[in-house]
C-alpha atoms as a printed R data frame, in Angstrom:
    type eleno elety resid chain resno      x      y      z
1   ATOM     1    CA   THR     A     1  2.450 53.405 38.669
2   ATOM     2    CA   GLY     A     2 -1.154 52.803 39.609
3   ATOM     3    CA   GLY     A     3 -1.329 54.433 43.028
4   ATOM     4    CA   GLU     A     4  0.030 53.702 46.483
5   ATOM     5    CA   THR     A     5  1.985 50.436 46.435
6   ATOM     6    CA   LEU     A     6  1.366 49.608 50.092
7   ATOM     7    CA   LEU     A     7 -2.387 49.284 49.510
8   ATOM     8    CA   ARG     A     8 -1.872 46.094 47.546
9   ATOM     9    CA   LYS     A     9 -3.028 43.226 49.796
10  ATOM    10    CA   ASP     A    10 -0.567 40.665 48.406
11  ATOM    11    CA   LEU     A    11  2.484 42.970 48.440
12  ATOM    12    CA   GLY     A    12  4.308 41.027 51.175
13  ATOM    13    CA   GLU     A    13  3.869 37.788 49.280
14  ATOM    14    CA   LEU     A    14  5.025 39.346 46.004
15  ATOM    15    CA   LEU     A    15  8.119 40.845 47.621
16  ATOM    16    CA   ALA     A    16  8.981 37.603 49.424
17  ATOM    17    CA   ASP     A    17  8.751 35.680 46.133
18  ATOM    18    CA   THR     A    18 10.873 38.323 44.421
19  ATOM    19    CA   LYS     A    19 13.612 38.012 47.058
20  ATOM    20    CA   LYS     A    20 13.537 34.190 46.767
21  ATOM    21    CA   GLN     A    21 14.519 34.675 43.131
22  ATOM    22    CA   ASN     A    22 17.517 36.781 44.263
23  ATOM    23    CA   MET     A    23 16.080 39.921 42.704
24  ATOM    24    CA   ARG     A    24 16.549 43.387 44.125
25  ATOM    25    CA   VAL     A    25 13.432 45.129 45.481
26  ATOM    26    CA   THR     A    26 12.962 48.877 45.149
27  ATOM    27    CA   LEU     A    27  9.817 50.269 46.720
28  ATOM    28    CA   SER     A    28  8.467 53.742 46.117
29  ATOM    29    CA   THR     A    29  5.745 54.915 48.492
30  ATOM    30    CA   ASN     A    30  4.209 58.175 49.679
31  ATOM    31    CA   GLY     A    31  5.312 57.307 53.220
32  ATOM    32    CA   ILE     A    32  2.052 57.755 55.084
33  ATOM    33    CA   LEU     A    33  1.356 54.069 55.720
34  ATOM    34    CA   LEU     A    34  4.275 53.199 57.993
35  ATOM    35    CA   ASN     A    35  2.295 50.464 59.767
36  ATOM    36    CA   LEU     A    36  1.875 48.670 56.432
37  ATOM    37    CA   LEU     A    37  5.534 49.239 55.586
38  ATOM    38    CA   LYS     A    38  7.032 47.708 58.747
39  ATOM    39    CA   PRO     A    39  6.205 44.029 58.044
40  ATOM    40    CA   ILE     A    40  7.609 44.076 54.501
41  ATOM    41    CA   LEU     A    41 10.878 45.963 55.075
42  ATOM    42    CA   GLN     A    42 12.687 42.653 55.435
43  ATOM    43    CA   TYR     A    43 12.194 42.197 51.672
44  ATOM    44    CA   VAL     A    44 13.106 45.749 50.588
45  ATOM    45    CA   ASP     A    45 16.566 46.754 49.346
46  ATOM    46    CA   ASP     A    46 15.803 50.348 48.322
47  ATOM    47    CA   LEU     A    47 13.037 52.605 49.606
48  ATOM    48    CA   GLY     A    48 12.037 55.900 47.994
49  ATOM    49    CA   LEU     A    49 10.050 58.488 49.970
50  ATOM    50    CA   PRO     A    50  8.937 61.954 48.855
51  ATOM    51    CA   ILE     A    51  9.726 65.200 50.663
52  ATOM    52    CA   ASP     A    52  8.963 68.343 48.670
53  ATOM    53    CA   GLY     A    53  9.490 71.023 51.310
54  ATOM    54    CA   HIS     A    54 11.210 71.574 54.641
55  ATOM    55    CA   ASP     A    55  8.041 72.003 56.725
56  ATOM    56    CA   HIS     A    56  4.343 71.210 56.622
57  ATOM    57    CA   ALA     A    57  3.369 74.377 54.746
58  ATOM    58    CA   SER     A    58  6.006 74.087 52.005
59  ATOM    59    CA   ASN     A    59  5.639 70.306 51.631
60  ATOM    60    CA   SER     A    60  1.851 70.668 51.358
61  ATOM    61    CA   ILE     A    61  2.237 72.831 48.254
62  ATOM    62    CA   MET     A    62  3.217 69.675 46.392
63  ATOM    63    CA   ARG     A    63  1.523 67.033 48.555
64  ATOM    64    CA   VAL     A    64 -2.157 67.928 48.716
65  ATOM    65    CA   SER     A    65 -4.295 65.825 51.035
66  ATOM    66    CA   ALA     A    66 -8.033 65.375 51.301
67  ATOM    67    CA   ASN     A    67 -7.541 65.416 55.074
68  ATOM    68    CA   PRO     A    68 -6.357 68.886 56.210
69  ATOM    69    CA   ASN     A    69 -5.146 67.406 59.524
70  ATOM    70    CA   MET     A    70 -2.830 64.943 57.802
71  ATOM    71    CA   ARG     A    71  0.740 66.182 57.868
72  ATOM    72    CA   HIS     A    72  2.437 64.218 55.098
73  ATOM    73    CA   ILE     A    73  5.906 65.421 56.041
74  ATOM    74    CA   ASP     A    74  5.546 64.078 59.587
75  ATOM    75    CA   PHE     A    75  4.587 60.632 58.297
76  ATOM    76    CA   VAL     A    76  7.554 60.579 55.928
77  ATOM    77    CA   LEU     A    77 10.054 61.822 58.523
78  ATOM    78    CA   ASN     A    78  8.819 59.168 60.970
79  ATOM    79    CA   SER     A    79  9.171 56.517 58.251
80  ATOM    80    CA   ILE     A    80 12.733 57.580 57.454
81  ATOM    81    CA   LYS     A    81 13.701 57.620 61.139
82  ATOM    82    CA   TYR     A    82 12.121 54.197 61.684
83  ATOM    83    CA   VAL     A    83 13.964 52.662 58.724
84  ATOM    84    CA   GLN     A    84 17.318 54.191 59.713
85  ATOM    85    CA   ASP     A    85 16.945 52.985 63.308
86  ATOM    86    CA   ASN     A    86 15.498 49.515 62.643
87  ATOM    87    CA   HIS     A    87 16.513 48.536 59.100
88  ATOM    88    CA   PRO     A    88 19.882 50.151 58.343
89  ATOM    89    CA   GLU     A    89 20.382 47.650 55.512
90  ATOM    90    CA   VAL     A    90 17.640 49.381 53.490
91  ATOM    91    CA   ASN     A    91 18.940 52.088 51.153
92  ATOM    92    CA   LEU     A    92 16.825 55.230 51.537
93  ATOM    93    CA   THR     A    93 16.238 57.828 48.848
94  ATOM    94    CA   VAL     A    94 14.464 61.119 49.465
95  ATOM    95    CA   ARG     A    95 12.757 62.168 46.244
96  ATOM    96    CA   THR     A    96 11.983 65.828 45.739
97  ATOM    97    CA   VAL     A    97 10.117 67.454 42.879
98  ATOM    98    CA   VAL     A    98 11.500 70.976 42.485
99  ATOM    99    CA   THR     A    99  9.218 73.620 41.007
100 ATOM   100    CA   ALA     A   100  8.865 77.374 41.066
101 ATOM   101    CA   LYS     A   101  6.508 76.916 44.030
102 ATOM   102    CA   ASN     A   102  8.914 75.089 46.369
103 ATOM   103    CA   TYR     A   103 12.494 75.684 45.219
104 ATOM   104    CA   LYS     A   104 13.300 78.108 48.048
105 ATOM   105    CA   SER     A   105 12.265 75.523 50.627
106 ATOM   106    CA   VAL     A   106 14.185 72.590 49.158
107 ATOM   107    CA   PRO     A   107 17.676 73.486 50.489
108 ATOM   108    CA   LYS     A   108 16.222 73.580 54.011
109 ATOM   109    CA   ILE     A   109 15.151 69.929 53.853
110 ATOM   110    CA   GLY     A   110 18.584 68.823 55.084
111 ATOM   111    CA   LYS     A   111 18.274 70.818 58.288
112 ATOM   112    CA   THR     A   112 14.772 69.420 58.863
113 ATOM   113    CA   LEU     A   113 16.167 65.887 58.579
114 ATOM   114    CA   ILE     A   114 18.976 66.651 61.009
115 ATOM   115    CA   ASP     A   115 16.575 68.323 63.465
116 ATOM   116    CA   LYS     A   116 14.448 65.130 63.463
117 ATOM   117    CA   GLY     A   117 17.461 62.954 64.314
118 ATOM   118    CA   ILE     A   118 17.848 61.611 60.791
119 ATOM   119    CA   ASN     A   119 21.340 61.163 59.398
120 ATOM   120    CA   PRO     A   120 21.262 62.787 55.943
121 ATOM   121    CA   LEU     A   121 24.623 61.263 55.062
122 ATOM   122    CA   LYS     A   122 22.958 57.847 55.026
123 ATOM   123    CA   LEU     A   123 20.427 58.940 52.410
124 ATOM   124    CA   ARG     A   124 20.470 59.542 48.717
125 ATOM   125    CA   TRP     A   125 18.620 62.615 47.534
126 ATOM   126    CA   LYS     A   126 17.137 62.804 44.062
127 ATOM   127    CA   LEU     A   127 15.827 66.068 42.729
128 ATOM   128    CA   PHE     A   128 13.395 65.941 39.847
129 ATOM   129    CA   THR     A   129 12.900 69.121 37.859
130 ATOM   130    CA   ASN     A   130 12.255 70.325 34.354
131 ATOM   131    CA   SER     A   131 15.070 72.843 34.509
132 ATOM   132    CA   GLN     A   132 18.739 72.850 35.451
133 ATOM   133    CA   LYS     A   133 18.234 76.464 36.571
134 ATOM   134    CA   PHE     A   134 16.628 75.218 39.789
135 ATOM   135    CA   ILE     A   135 19.577 72.970 40.569
136 ATOM   136    CA   ILE     A   136 22.043 75.820 40.093
137 ATOM   137    CA   SER     A   137 19.894 78.074 42.275
138 ATOM   138    CA   LEU     A   138 19.773 75.418 44.992
139 ATOM   139    CA   LEU     A   139 23.528 75.126 45.102
140 ATOM   140    CA   ARG     A   140 23.931 78.883 45.388
141 ATOM   141    CA   LEU     A   141 21.358 79.531 48.105
142 ATOM   142    CA   ARG     A   142 22.980 80.126 51.480
143 ATOM   143    CA   THR     A   143 20.872 78.221 53.987
144 ATOM   144    CA   HIS     A   144 21.396 75.575 56.653
145 ATOM   145    CA   GLY     A   145 20.366 72.995 54.086
146 ATOM   146    CA   GLN     A   146 23.413 73.820 51.996
147 ATOM   147    CA   PHE     A   147 25.294 71.204 54.064
148 ATOM   148    CA   PHE     A   148 22.849 68.585 52.823
149 ATOM   149    CA   VAL     A   149 23.053 69.595 49.171
150 ATOM   150    CA   ARG     A   150 26.854 69.639 49.099
151 ATOM   151    CA   ARG     A   151 27.461 66.421 51.013
152 ATOM   152    CA   LEU     A   152 25.001 64.114 49.317
153 ATOM   153    CA   ARG     A   153 25.255 62.631 45.886
154 ATOM   154    CA   LEU     A   154 22.991 64.891 43.874
155 ATOM   155    CA   GLU     A   155 21.137 63.134 41.097
156 ATOM   156    CA   THR     A   156 18.989 65.145 38.743
157 ATOM   157    CA   LEU     A   157 16.725 64.224 35.918
158 ATOM   158    CA   THR     A   158 16.105 66.994 33.458
159 ATOM   159    CA   ASN     A   159 13.264 67.535 31.025
160 ATOM   160    CA   GLN     A   160 10.752 65.755 33.256
161 ATOM   161    CA   LYS     A   161  7.131 66.592 32.417
C-alpha cells in the first residue's frame, strides 16, 4: 500500500474529487494521525483501523513503534470514538491480525471498546489469520470479549501470508 495514507499531502483533494465522481471511499489507516483524519472524514464512506490486542502491552506485540511512549491503541480508540460521535455516517471496521502471539488477547478487544464508550455493535470486525484454528479458539474462549465476537459479523480471510 505504500505506507500511511494520511501522510499524503493531496489526500483531501483526491478524496473530494473521488466523491464528486460518485465513487465510494474506503480509507485504511494506522489511526495515530487523528488530526489529519478529521478534515477529510466528510469524504470517507468506510474507515479501517487496526487493533491487535486489548491493551497497550498486547497491542504493542503487533504494532511496534520507534517511540516507546506512543500508545498506538490509545490513538486508535480515540479515533474510533471521535468518528462514532462526530461522523456516524462513516462505516468503521476494526481490523485485527490474529497470531500465536496475540490470540488470547483478541477476544478481550470488545470489552476494551465498551469500556472506552465505543459501541461495538456499530462496528464491523475483520480478523485476518493464516489459520481457522485461531477463529475456532476465539469463539470458544470464555471472556468478556465473547459478547463482541458473537454479536458482530465475523469476517475472516484464511491463508493470508
